[in-house]
Protein backbone atom coordinates (compact mmCIF):
# COMPACT_ATOMS: atom_id res chain seq x y z
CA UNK A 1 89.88 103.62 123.27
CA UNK A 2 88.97 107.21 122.35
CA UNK A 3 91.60 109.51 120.82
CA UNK A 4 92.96 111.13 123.82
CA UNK A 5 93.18 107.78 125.74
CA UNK A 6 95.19 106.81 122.51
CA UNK A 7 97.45 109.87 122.59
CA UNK A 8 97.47 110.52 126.48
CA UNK A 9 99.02 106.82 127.12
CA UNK A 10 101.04 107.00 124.08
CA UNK A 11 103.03 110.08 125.25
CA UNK A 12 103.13 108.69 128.69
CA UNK A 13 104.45 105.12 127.94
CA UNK A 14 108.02 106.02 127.44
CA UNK A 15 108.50 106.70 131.15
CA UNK A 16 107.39 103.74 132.22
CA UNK A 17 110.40 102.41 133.01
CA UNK A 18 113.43 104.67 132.82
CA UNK A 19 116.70 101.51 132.62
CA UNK A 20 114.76 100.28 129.53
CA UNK A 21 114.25 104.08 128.03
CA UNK A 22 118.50 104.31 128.28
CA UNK A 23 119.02 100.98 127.27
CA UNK A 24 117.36 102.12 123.69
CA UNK A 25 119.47 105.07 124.30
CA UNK A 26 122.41 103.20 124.24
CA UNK A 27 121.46 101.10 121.49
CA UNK A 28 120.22 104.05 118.93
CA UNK A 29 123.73 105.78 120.27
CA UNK A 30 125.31 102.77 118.69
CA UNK A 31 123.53 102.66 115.56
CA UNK A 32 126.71 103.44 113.48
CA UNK A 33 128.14 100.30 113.60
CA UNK A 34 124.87 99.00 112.02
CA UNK A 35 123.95 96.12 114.06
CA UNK A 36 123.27 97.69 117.26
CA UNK A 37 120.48 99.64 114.66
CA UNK A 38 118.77 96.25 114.40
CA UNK A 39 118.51 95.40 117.94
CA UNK A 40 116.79 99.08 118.27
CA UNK A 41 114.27 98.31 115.46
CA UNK A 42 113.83 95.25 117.04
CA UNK A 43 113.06 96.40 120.34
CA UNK A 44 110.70 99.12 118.96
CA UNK A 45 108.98 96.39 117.09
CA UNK A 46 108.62 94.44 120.55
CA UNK A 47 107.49 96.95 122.04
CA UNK A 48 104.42 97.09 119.63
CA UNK A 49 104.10 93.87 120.35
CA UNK A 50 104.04 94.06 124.17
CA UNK A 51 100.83 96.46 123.64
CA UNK A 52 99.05 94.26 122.15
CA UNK A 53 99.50 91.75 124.59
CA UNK A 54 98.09 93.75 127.24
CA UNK A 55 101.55 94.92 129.02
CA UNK A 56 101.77 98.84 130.36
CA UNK A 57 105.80 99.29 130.82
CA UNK A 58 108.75 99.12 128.40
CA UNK A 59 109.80 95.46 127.56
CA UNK A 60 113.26 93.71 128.83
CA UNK A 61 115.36 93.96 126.74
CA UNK A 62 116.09 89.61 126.64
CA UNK A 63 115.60 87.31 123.82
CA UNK A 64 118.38 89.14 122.04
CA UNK A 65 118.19 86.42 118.71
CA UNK A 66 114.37 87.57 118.12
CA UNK A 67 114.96 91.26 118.40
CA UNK A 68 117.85 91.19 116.01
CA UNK A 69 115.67 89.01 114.08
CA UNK A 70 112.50 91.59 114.26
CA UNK A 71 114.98 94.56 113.65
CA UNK A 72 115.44 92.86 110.17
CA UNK A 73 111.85 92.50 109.71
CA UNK A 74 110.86 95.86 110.54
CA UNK A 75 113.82 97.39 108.00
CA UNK A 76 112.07 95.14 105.41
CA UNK A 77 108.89 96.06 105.62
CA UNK A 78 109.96 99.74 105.73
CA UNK A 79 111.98 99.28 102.73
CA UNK A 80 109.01 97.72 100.77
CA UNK A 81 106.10 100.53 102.03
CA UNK A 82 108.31 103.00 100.86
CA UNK A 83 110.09 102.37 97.82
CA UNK A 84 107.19 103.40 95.31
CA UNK A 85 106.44 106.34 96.76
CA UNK A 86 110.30 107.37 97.35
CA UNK A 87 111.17 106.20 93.44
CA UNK A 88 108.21 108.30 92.54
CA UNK A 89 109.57 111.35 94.39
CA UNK A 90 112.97 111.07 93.54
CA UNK A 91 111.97 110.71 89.46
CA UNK A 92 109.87 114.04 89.92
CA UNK A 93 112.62 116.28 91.69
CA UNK A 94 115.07 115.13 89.18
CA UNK A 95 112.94 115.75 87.02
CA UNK A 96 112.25 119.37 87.73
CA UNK A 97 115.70 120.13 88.30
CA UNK A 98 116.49 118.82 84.59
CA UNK A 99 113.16 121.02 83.14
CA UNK A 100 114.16 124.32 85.03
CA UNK A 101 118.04 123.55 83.75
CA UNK A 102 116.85 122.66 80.45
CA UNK A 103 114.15 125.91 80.15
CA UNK A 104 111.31 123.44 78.61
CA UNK A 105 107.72 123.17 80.00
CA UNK A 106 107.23 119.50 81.63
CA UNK A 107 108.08 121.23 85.02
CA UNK A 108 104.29 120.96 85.34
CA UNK A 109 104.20 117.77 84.73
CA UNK A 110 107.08 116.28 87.30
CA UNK A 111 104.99 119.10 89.92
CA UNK A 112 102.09 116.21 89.43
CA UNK A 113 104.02 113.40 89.57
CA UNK A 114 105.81 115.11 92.71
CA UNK A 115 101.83 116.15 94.15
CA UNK A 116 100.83 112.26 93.48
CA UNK A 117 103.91 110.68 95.15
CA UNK A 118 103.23 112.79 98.43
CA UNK A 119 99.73 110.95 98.63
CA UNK A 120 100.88 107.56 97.64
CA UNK A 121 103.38 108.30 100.20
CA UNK A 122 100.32 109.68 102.91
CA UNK A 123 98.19 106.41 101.88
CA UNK A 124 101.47 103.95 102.15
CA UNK A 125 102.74 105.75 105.79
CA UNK A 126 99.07 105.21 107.07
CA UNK A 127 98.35 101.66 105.74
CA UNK A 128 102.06 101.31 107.48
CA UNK A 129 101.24 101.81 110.76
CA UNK A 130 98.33 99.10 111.36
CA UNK A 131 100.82 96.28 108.98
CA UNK A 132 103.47 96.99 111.56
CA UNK A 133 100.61 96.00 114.26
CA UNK A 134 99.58 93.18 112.37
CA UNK A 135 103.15 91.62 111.75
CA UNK A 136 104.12 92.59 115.57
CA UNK A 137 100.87 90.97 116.85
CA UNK A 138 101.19 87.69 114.47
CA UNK A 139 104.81 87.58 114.67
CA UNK A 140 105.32 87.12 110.98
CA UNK A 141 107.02 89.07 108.33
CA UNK A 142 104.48 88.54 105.86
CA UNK A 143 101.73 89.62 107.84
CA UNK A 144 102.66 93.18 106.71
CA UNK A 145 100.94 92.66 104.05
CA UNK A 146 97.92 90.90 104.61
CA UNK A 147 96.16 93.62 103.30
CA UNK A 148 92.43 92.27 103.06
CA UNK A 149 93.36 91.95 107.30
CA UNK A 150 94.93 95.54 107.47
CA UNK A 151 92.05 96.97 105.67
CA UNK A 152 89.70 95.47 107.52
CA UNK A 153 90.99 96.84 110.89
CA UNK A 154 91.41 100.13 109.67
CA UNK A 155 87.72 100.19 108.33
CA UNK A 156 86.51 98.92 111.41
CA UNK A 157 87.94 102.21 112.83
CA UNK A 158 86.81 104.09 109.87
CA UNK A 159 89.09 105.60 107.77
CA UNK A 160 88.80 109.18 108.62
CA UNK A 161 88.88 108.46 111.92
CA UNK A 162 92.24 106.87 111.81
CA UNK A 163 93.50 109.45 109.84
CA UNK A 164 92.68 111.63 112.45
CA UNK A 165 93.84 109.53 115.03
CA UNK A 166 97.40 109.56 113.17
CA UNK A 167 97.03 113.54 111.97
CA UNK A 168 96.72 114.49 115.84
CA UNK A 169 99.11 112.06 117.02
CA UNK A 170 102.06 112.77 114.51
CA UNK A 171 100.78 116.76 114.84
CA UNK A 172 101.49 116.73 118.71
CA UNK A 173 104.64 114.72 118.40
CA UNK A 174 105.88 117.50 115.91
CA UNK A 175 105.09 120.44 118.28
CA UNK A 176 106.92 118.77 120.66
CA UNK A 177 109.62 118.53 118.51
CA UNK A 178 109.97 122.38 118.13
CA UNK A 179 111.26 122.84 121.76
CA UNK A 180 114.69 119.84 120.98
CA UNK A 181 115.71 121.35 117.53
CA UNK A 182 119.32 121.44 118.02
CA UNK A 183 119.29 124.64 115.69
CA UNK A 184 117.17 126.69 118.16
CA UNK A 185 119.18 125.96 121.16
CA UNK A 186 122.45 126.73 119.20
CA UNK A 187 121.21 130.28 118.22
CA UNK A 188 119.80 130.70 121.30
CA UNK A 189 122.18 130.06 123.75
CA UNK A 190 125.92 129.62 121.42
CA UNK A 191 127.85 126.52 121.88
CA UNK A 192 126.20 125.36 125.61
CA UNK A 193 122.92 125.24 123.59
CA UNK A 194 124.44 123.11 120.57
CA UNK A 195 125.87 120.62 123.94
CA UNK A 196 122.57 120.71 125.82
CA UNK A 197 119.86 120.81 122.92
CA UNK A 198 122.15 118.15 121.42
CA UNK A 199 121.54 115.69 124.42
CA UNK A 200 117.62 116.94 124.32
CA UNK A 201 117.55 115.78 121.03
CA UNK A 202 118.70 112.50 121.18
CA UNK A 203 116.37 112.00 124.43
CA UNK A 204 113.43 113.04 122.50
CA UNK A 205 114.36 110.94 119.62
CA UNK A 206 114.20 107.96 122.21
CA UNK A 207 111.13 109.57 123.24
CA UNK A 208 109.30 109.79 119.71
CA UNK A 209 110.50 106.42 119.07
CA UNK A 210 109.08 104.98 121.64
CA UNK A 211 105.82 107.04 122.03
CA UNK A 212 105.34 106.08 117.75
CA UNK A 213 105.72 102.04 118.76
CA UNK A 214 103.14 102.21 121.67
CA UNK A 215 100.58 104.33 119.41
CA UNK A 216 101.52 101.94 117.07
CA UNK A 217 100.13 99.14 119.24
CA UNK A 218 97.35 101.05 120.53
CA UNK A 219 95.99 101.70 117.17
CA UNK A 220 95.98 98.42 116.03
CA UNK A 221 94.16 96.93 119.40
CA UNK A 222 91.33 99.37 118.11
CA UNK A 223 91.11 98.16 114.64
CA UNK A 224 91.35 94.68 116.35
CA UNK A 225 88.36 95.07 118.67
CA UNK A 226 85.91 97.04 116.35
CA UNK A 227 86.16 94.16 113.74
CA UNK A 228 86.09 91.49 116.88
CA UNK A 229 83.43 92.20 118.90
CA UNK A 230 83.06 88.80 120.61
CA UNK A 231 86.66 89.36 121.52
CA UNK A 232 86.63 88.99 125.46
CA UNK A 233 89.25 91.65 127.22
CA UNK A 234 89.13 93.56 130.06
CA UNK A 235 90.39 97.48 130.51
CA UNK A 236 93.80 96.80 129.45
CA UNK A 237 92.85 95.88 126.12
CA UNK A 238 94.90 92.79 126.43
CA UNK A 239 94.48 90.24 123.60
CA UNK A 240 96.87 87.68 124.95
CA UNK A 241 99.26 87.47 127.60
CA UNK A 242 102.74 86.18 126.07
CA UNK A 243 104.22 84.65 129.41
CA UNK A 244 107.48 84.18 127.09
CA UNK A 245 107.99 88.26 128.35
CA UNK A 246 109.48 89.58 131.81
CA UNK A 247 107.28 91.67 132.88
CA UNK A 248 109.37 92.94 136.00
C-alpha cells in the first residue's frame, strides 16, 4: 500500500463501527481503576491484530481472558522499548538541573547525553511500531523482539521510507490534535469550552488510539509483503482469516 492508502484508511478506520469506538470509550474512561486500562491495551493490541488478518471494522469486543491477557503484553513490551531511552533522559535532565544549581561546566555534557537519548528514543519508538505488529500477528510476547524478523520487515520497506511513513502519519495525527487541546477551547470560549473541548478530547484520544493500532497493522502488512513476495493475498491485504473473530 502506498503512503496515503496507509494514512487515508488509518484515519478512517475508527468509524467503522461506532458501539465498538464507545465501548473503548468506556473502557479508557475507566482506566483509573487499573484493570479496565488492560482490557483497553488489549483491545488496541487486537485491533492490530484484526488488520493483519484482513478485517476492515473495529473488533468485538469478546474473548475478554485474551484481551486482558494482551493488555499485559502490550504494557510489557512498552515498558521494555522504553526504559533505556527514558533512564537515559531522566539521568541527563537531572543532570543539568544539578550543573546549572551547582555553576560547573558538564551542562554540556548531560545536553549530549539528553541529544543522544532523544534518538535512541526516535530509533526505539520506530523499531516499536513493526514489534507490536509482529507480536500482534504471531500472538506471542516474545515476538517483540525478534529483531533479525523486525528488521527484516522494516528493510523490506526501506528504512527511510518507513520513517516517512511514521513522520507523516504521527505529523497529521498531531495537527489534528491542535483543534481538541482542552487549553484552547478553555481560553477560547471560558468554562463551556473547558466542558466541550474536554469531551473532544477524550473522543480524539479514542480516535488517535485507534487510528495508531490500525496504522500499526497496516505498516507491518507492508513490511510483511515486501519481504514475502510469494505471499498470495488479494486487495485486502489479508494474511489469514482468524475465524476465532466476530466479524458482525
Amino acid at each position: 500500500m502506498r503512503i496515503d492508502e496507509i494514512v487515508s484508511d488509518s484515519l478512517k478506520y475508527p468509524f467503522s463501527n461506532n458501539g465498538r469506538f464507545l465501548g473503548l470509550l468506556a473502557l479508557l474512561l475507566g482506566s483509573f481503576l487499573i484493570i479496565p486500562a488492560f482490557f483497553a491495551l488489549g483491545y488496541l493490541l487486537r485491533i492490530v491484530e484484526h488488520t493483519i488478518r484482513g478485517y476492515d471494522e473495529l473488533p468485538a469486543f469478546n474473548d475478554w481472558d485474551k484481551m486482558f491477557v494482551d493488555g499485559l503484553k502490550y504494557i510489557g513490551a512498552n515498558i521494555i522499548y522504553l526504559i533505556v531511552p527514558t533512564v537515559i533522559l531522566i539521568v541527563s535532565l537531572v543532570g543539568m538541573i544539578l550543573s546549572v544549581r551547582s555553576g560547573n561546566s558538564q551542562i554540556v555534557l548531560y545536553l549530549f547525553l539528553l541529544l543522544i537519548g532523544l534518538i535512541i528514543g526516535l530509533l526505539f519508538n520506530l523499531v516499536y511500531i513493526m514489534a507490536l505488529g509482529n507480536m500482534a500477528h504471531n500472538e506471542r510476547f516474545g515476538a517483540a523482539f525478534e529483531f533479525s524478523t523486525i528488521f527484516k520487515f522494516i528493510k523490506g520497506i526501506g528504512w527511510l521510507t518507513y520513517f516517512a511513513y511514521v513522520f507523516v502519519f504521527f505529523i497529521i495525527l498531531a495537527i489534528l490534535g491542535l483543534f481538541f487541546n482542552l487549553s484552547l477551547w478553555g481560553r477560547i470560549f471560558g468554562l463551556a469550552g473547558l466542558v466541550v473541548g474536554g469531551i473532544l478530547y477524550l473522543l480524539f484520544t479514542v480516535y488517535r488510539n485507534i487510528a495508531r493500532s490500525r496504522f500499526t497493522g497496516l505498516i507491518y502488512l507492508n513490511g510483511y509483503f515486501s519481504t514475502n513476495i510469494n505471499t498470495e493475498a488479494d486487495d485486502t491485504h489479508e494474511i489469514e482469516e482468524n475465524q476465532d473473530f466476530e466479524t458482525v
